[in-house]
CSV table of C-alpha atoms and ligand atoms in Angstrom, one decimal:
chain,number,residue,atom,x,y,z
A,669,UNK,CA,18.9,-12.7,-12.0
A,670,UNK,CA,20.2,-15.9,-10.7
A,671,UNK,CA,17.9,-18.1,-8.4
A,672,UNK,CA,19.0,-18.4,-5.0
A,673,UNK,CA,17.1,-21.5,-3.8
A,674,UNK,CA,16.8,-25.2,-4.7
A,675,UNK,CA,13.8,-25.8,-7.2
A,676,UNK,CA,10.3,-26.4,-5.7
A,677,UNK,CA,7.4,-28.7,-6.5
A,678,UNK,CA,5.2,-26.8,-8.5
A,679,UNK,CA,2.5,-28.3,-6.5
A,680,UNK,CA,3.7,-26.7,-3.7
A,681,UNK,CA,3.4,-23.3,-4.8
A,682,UNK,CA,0.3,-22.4,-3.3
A,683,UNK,CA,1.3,-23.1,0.5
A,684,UNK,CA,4.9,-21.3,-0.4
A,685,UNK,CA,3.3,-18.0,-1.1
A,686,UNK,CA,0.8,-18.1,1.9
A,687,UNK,CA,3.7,-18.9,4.2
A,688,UNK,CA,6.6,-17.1,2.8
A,689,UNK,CA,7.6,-14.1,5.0
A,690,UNK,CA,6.8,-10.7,3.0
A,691,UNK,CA,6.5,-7.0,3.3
A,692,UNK,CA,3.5,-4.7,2.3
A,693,UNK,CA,4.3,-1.9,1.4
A,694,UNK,CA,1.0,-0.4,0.0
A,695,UNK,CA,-2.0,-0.4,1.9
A,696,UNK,CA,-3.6,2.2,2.8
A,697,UNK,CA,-5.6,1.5,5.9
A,698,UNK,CA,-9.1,3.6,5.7
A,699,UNK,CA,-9.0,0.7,2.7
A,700,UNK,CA,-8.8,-2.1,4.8
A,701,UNK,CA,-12.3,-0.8,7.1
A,702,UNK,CA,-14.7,-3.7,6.1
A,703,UNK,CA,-18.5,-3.2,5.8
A,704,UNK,CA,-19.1,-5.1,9.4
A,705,UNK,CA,-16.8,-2.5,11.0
A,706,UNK,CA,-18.5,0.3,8.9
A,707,UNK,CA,-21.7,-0.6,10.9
A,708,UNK,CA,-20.2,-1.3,14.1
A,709,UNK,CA,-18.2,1.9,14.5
A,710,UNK,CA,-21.3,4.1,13.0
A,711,UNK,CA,-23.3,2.1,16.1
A,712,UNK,CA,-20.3,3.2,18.1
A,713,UNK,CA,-20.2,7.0,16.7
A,714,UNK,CA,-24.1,7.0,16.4
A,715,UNK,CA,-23.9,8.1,12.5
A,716,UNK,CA,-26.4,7.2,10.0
A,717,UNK,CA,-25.3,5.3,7.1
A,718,UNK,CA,-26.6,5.9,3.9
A,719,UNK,CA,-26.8,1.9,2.9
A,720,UNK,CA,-29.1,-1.1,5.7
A,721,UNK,CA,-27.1,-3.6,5.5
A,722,UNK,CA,-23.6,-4.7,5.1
A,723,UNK,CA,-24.6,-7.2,2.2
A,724,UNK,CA,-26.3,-3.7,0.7
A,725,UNK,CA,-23.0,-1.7,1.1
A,726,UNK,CA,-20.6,-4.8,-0.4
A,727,UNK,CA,-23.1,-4.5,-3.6
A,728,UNK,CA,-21.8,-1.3,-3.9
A,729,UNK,CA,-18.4,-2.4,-4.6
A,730,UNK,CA,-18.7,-2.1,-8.4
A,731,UNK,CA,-16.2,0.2,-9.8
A,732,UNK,CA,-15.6,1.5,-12.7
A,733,UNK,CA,-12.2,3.3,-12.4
A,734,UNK,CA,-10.7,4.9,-9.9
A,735,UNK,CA,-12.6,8.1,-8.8
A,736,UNK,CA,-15.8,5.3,-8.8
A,737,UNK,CA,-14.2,3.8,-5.9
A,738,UNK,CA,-12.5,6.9,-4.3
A,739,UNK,CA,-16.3,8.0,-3.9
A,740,UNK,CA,-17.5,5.2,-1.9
A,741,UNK,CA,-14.0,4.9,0.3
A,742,UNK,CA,-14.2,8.4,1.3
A,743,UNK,CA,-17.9,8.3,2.8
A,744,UNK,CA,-17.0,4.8,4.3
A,745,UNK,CA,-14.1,7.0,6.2
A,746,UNK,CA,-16.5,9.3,7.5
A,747,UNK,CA,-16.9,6.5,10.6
A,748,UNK,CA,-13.5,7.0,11.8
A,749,UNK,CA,-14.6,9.9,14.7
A,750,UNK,CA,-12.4,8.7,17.6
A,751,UNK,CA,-8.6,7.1,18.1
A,752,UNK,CA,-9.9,4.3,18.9
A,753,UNK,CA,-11.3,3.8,15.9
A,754,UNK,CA,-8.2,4.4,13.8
A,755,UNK,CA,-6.2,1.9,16.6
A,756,UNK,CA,-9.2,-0.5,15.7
A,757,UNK,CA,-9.5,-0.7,11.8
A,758,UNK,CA,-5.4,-1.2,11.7
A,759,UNK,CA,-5.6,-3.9,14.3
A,760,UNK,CA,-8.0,-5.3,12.2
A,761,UNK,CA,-5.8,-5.0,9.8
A,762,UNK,CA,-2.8,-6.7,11.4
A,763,UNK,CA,-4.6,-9.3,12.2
A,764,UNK,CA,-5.0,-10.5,8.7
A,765,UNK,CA,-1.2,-9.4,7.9
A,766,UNK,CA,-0.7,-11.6,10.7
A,767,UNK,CA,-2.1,-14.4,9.3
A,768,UNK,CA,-0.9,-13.8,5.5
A,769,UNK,CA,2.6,-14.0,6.8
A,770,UNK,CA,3.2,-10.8,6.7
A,771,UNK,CA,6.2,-9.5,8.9
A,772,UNK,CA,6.6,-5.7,7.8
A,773,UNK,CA,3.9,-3.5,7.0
A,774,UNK,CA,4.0,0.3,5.7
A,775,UNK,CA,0.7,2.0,6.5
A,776,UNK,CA,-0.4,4.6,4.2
A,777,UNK,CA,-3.1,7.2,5.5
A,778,UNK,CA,-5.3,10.2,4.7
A,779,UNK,CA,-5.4,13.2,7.1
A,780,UNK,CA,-6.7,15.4,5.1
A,781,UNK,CA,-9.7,13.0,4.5
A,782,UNK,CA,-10.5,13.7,8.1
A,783,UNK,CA,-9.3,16.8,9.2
A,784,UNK,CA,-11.9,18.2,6.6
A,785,UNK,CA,-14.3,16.6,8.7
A,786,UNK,CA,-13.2,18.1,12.0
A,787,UNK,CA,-11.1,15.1,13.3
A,788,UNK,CA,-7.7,16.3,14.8
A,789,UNK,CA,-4.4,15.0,13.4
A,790,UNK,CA,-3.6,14.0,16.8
A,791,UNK,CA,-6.5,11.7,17.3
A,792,UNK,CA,-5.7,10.1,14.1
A,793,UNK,CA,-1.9,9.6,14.6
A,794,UNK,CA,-2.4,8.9,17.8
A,795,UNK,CA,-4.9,5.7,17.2
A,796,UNK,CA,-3.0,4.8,14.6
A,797,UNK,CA,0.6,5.1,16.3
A,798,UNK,CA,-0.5,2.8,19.2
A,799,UNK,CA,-2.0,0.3,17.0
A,800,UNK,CA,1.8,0.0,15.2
A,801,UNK,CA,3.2,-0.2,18.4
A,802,UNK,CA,0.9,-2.9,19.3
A,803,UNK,CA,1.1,-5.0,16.1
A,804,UNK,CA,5.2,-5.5,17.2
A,805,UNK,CA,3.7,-6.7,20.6
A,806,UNK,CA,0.8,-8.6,19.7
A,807,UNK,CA,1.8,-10.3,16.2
A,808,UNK,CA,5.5,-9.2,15.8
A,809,UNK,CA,4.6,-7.4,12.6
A,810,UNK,CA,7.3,-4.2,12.2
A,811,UNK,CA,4.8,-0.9,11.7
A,812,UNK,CA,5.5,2.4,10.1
A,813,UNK,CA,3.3,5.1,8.7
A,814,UNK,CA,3.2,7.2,5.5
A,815,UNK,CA,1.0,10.3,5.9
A,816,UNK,CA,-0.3,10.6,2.1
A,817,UNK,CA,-0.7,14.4,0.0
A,818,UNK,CA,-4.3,13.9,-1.7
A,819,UNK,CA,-4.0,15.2,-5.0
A,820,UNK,CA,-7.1,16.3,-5.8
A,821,UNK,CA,-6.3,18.9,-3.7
A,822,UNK,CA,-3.9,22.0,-3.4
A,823,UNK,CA,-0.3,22.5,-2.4
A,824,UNK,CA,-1.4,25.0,-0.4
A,825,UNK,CA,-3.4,22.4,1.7
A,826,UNK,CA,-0.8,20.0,1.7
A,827,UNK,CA,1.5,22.3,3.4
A,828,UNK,CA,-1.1,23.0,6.1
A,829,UNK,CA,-1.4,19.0,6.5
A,830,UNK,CA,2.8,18.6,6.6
A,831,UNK,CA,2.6,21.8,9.0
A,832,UNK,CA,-0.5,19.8,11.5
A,833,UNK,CA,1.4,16.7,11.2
A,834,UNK,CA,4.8,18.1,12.2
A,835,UNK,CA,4.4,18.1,16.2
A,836,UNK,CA,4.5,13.9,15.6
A,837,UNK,CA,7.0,14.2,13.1
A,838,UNK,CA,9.0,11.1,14.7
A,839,UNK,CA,6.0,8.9,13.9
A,840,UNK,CA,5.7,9.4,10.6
A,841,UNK,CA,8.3,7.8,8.2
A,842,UNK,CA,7.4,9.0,5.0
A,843,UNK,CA,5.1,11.0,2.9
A,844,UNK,CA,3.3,9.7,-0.5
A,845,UNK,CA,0.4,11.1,-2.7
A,846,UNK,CA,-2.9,9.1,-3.4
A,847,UNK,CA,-6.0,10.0,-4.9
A,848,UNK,CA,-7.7,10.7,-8.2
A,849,UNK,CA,-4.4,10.7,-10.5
A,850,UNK,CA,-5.4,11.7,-14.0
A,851,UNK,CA,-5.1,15.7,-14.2
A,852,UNK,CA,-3.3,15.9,-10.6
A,853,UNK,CA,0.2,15.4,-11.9
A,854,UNK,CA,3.1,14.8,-9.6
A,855,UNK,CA,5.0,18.1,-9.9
A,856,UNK,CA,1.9,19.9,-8.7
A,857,UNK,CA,3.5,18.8,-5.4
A,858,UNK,CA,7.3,19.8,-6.3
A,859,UNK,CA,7.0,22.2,-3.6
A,860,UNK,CA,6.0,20.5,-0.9
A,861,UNK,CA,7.6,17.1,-1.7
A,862,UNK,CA,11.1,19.1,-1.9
A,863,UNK,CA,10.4,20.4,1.2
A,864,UNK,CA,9.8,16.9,2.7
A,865,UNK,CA,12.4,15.4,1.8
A,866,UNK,CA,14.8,18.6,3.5
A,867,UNK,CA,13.0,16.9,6.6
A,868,UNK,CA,14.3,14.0,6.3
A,869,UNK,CA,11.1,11.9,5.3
A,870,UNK,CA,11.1,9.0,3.0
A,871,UNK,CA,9.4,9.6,0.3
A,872,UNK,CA,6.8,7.7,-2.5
A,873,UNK,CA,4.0,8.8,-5.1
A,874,UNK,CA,1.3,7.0,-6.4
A,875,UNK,CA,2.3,7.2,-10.6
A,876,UNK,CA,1.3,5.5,-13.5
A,877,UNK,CA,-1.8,3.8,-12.1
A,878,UNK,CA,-4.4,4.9,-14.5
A,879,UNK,CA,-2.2,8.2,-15.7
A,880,UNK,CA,0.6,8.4,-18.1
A,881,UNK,CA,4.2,7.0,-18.1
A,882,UNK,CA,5.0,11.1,-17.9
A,883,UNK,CA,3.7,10.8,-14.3
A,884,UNK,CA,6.0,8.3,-13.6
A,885,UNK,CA,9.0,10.4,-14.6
A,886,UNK,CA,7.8,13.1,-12.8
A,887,UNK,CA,7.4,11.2,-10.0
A,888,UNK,CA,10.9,10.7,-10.1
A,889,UNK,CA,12.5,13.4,-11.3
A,890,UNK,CA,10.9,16.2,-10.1
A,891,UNK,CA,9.6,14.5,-6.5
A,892,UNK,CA,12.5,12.2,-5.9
A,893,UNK,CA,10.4,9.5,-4.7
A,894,UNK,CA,12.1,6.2,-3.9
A,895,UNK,CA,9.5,4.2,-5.0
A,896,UNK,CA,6.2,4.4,-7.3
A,897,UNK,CA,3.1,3.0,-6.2
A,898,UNK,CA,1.1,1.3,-8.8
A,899,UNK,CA,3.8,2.2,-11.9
A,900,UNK,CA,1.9,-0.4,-14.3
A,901,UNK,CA,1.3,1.8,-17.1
A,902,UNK,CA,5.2,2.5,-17.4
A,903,UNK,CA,5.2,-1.1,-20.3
A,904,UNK,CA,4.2,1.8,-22.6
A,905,UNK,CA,7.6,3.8,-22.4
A,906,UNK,CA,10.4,1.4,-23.3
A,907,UNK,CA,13.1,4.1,-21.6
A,908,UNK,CA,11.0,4.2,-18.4
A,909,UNK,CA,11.1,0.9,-18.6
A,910,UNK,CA,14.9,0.9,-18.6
A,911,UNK,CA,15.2,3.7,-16.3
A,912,UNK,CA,13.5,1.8,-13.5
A,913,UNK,CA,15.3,-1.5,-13.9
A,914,UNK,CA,18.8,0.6,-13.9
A,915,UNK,CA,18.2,2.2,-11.0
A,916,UNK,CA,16.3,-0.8,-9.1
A,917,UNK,CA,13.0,1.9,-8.7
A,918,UNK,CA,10.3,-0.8,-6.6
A,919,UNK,CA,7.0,-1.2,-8.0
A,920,UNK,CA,4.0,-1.6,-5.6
A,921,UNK,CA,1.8,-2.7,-8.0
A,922,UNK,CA,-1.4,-4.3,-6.3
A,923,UNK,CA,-3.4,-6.8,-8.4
A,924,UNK,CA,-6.7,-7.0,-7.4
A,925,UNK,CA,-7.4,-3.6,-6.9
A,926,UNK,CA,-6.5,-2.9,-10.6
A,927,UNK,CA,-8.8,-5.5,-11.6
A,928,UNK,CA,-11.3,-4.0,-9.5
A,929,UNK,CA,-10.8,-0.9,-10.6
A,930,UNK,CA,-10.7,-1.6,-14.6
A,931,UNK,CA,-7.2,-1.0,-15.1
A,932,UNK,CA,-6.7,-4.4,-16.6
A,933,UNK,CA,-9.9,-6.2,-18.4
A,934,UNK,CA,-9.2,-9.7,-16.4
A,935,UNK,CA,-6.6,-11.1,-14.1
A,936,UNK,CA,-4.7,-12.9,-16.9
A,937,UNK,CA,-3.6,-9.7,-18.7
A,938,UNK,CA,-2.0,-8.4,-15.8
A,939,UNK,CA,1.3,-7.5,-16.5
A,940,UNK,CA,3.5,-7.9,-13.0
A,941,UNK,CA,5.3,-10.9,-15.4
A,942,UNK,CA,6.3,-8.8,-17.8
A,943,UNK,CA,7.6,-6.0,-15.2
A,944,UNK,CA,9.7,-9.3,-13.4
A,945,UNK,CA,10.9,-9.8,-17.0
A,946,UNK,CA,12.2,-6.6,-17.2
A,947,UNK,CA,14.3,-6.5,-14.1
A,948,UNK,CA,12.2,-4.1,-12.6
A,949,UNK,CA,11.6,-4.7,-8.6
A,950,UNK,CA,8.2,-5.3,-8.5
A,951,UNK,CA,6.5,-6.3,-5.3
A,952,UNK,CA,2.6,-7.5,-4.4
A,953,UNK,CA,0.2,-5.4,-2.2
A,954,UNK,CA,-3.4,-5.1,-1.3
A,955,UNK,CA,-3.8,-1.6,-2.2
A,956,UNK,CA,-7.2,-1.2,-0.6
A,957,UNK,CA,-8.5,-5.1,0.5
A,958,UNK,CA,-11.8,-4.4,2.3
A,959,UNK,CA,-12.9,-3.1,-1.2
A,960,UNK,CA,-11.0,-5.1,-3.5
A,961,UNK,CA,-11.7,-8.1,-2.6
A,962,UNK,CA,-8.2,-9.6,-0.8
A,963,UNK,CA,-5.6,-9.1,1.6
A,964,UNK,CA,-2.0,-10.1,0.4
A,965,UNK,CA,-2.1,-14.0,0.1
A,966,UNK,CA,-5.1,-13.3,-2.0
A,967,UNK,CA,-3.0,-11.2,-4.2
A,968,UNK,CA,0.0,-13.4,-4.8
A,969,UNK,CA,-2.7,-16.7,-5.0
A,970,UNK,CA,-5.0,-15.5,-7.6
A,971,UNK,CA,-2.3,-13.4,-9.8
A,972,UNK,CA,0.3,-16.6,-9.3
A,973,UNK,CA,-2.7,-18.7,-10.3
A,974,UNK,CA,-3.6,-16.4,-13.8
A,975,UNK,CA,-0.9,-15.2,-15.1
A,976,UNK,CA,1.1,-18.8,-14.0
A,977,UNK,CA,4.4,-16.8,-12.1
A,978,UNK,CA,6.5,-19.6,-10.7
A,979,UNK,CA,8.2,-20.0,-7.5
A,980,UNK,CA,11.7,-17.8,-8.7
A,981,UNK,CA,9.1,-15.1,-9.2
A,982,UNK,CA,7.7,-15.7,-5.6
A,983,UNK,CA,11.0,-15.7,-4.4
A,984,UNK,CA,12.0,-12.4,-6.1
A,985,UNK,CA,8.4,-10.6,-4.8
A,986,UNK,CA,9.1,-11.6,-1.4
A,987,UNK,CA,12.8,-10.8,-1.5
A,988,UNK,CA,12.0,-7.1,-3.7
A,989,UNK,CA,9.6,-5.9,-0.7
A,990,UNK,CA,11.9,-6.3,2.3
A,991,UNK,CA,14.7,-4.4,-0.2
A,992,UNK,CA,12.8,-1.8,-0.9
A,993,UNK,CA,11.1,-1.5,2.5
A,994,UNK,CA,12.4,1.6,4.8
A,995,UNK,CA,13.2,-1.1,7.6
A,996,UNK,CA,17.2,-0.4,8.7
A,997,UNK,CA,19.8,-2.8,6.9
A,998,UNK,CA,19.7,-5.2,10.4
A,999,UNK,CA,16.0,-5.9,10.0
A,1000,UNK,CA,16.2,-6.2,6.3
A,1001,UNK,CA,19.1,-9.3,6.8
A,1002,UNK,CA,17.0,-10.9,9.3
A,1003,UNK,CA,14.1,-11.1,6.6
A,1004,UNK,CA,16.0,-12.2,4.2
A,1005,UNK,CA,17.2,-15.0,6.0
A,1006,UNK,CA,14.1,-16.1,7.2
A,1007,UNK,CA,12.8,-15.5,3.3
A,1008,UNK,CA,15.9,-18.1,2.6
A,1009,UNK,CA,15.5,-20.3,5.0
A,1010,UNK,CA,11.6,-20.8,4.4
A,1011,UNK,CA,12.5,-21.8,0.6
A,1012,UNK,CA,15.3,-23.9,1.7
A,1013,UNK,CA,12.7,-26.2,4.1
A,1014,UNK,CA,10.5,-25.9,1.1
A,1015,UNK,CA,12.8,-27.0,-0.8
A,1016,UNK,CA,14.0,-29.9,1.1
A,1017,UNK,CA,11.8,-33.9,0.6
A,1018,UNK,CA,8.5,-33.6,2.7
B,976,LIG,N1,-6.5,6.0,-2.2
B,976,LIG,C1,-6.8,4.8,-1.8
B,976,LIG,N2,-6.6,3.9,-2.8
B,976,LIG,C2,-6.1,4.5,-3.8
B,976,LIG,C3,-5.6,4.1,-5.1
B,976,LIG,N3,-5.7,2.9,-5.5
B,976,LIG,N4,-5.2,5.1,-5.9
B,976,LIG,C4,-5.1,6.4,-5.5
B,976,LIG,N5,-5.5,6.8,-4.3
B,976,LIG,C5,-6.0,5.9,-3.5
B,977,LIG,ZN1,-2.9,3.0,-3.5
């Protein structure tokens, strides 16, 4: 791939990734509920919490894989009792976007994780929706929302979800599955997945995070999905490997959360370099920030910093996310302008 901006001062390289415009395209917003608004909406809700202090809940952010966390995330979800709440956790949210540069955000979240708990569909879209609607408004950050399958569960439940979800089927622009991957294989959904995408939904799974490369094919052979969320463990199939750089397949791979969740022993070994290398579209994400320690600039800094990507790869992150972002083509120019144009003043003598 060719470069298509003047080189940079490597010393630069910090302030370009904070400031470039980017896209996130994998968050999934009961992840981005910090401890203090934990408390505050259980003060709100007048819940009891199981930890004193917020300090006391942070400790608690040791994980060891992936169900370890999925544990804790789900009880600190149990807060969310009102649309309000939803509308304030992803304002929260957009305000840190906001300052991270980011311009485009695609919201993951999990109904089911709250309709088990009595909470309407409608109260959670609804917060939700008006919060994207205000992010345009209040930051000028583009919004759209992926209602995510969990897998731990049935098919049968997931139809029920797609079924509560349909009467605000304008504001939901895709569908994706999350949760505890190893044993929940994608084409345990192949039903319900083919029958969202006769809807007209976008579609994404979350593959190869801790499970297989076979999940990863599945994914996309037998779900269809556009994109795969994580996709890290596809370096061990070298025709996965292929098949995703043929066919331009967008990685979401998030960085700190797989540190935090074990799936690499240390930043370093990371292996989003050797993904770029392959010609595979790989974007940055936060994945879950509140619990993983960082929002998006804390992504691109500390990975950029360990595993010393330069500022072509920058470029090529920033540039991957608005291309495989489920913005319309007009929208996706205008970002890549401004992507251009903010290397080109970097570019230029300070
Ligand atoms: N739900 C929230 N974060 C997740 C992750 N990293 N993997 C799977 N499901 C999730
Ligand atoms: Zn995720």
């Amino acid at each position: 791939m060719t470069f298509a901006v003047k080189p940079i001062a490597t010393g630069r390289l910090p302030q370009l990734l904070s400031q470039m415009p980017k896209a996130e395209l994998h968050i999934h917003i009961e992840g981005s509920l910090e401890p203090e608004l934990i408390f505050a909406l259980a003060e709100r809700n007048r819940m009891e919490i199981a930890y004193r202090t917020v300090e006391e809940l942070r400790a608690a952010y040791a994980f060891t894989d992936l169900q370890s966390f999925l544990d804790i995330y789900y009880a600190g979800a149990s807060v969310l009792i009102q649309a309000q709440d939803f509308y304030d956790m992803a304002m929260a949210y957009f305000a840190r976007a906001a300052a991270d540069h980011v311009v485009h955000a695609e919201l993951f979240f999990d109904p089911q994780t709250h309709t088990a708990r009595g909470i309407s569909m409608e109260t959670v879209i609804d917060g939700l929706h008006r919060a994207c609607v205000d992010a345009q408004k209040r930051y000028g950050i583009s919004a759209l929302l992926i209602m995510c399958f969990l897998r731990h569960l049935s098919e049968q439940e997931a139809f029920e979800t797609l079924e509560q979800a349909m009467p605000w089927r304008d504001r939901i622009t895709g569908i994706g599955l999350d949760s505890g991957e190893v044993g929940n294989p994608p084409e345990k959904f192949a039903k319900v997945f083919a029958r969202c995408r006769e809807l007209g939904f976008r579609l994404v799974a979350h593959a190869g995070e801790e499970g297989p490369p076979a999940y990863v094919w599945t994914a996309l052979d037998v779900l269809k999905v556009e994109r795969i969320d994580h996709g890290v463990q596809s370096v061990k199939d070298r025709l996965l490997m292929e098949r995703l750089a043929r066919d331009q397949i967008a990685l979401t791979v998030c960085p700190l959360s797989n540190l935090k969740l074990c799936v690499f022993p240390d930043l370093a070994s990371h292996n989003l370099g050797k993904l770029l290398d392959a010609g595979i579209a790989a974007t940055v994400n936060s994945d879950d920030p509140a619990y993983f320690g960082g929002y998006m600039n804390d992504n691109f800094l500390q990975t950029f910093a360990a595993i010393g990507l330069d500022t072509e790869q920058a470029y090529r992150l920033a540039r991957n996310s608005f291309e495989a972002s489920f913005i319309d083509d007009a929208a996706r120019r205008r970002h890549l302008d401004h992507l251009q144009g903010c290397f080109d003043a970097f570019a230029s003598p300070a």
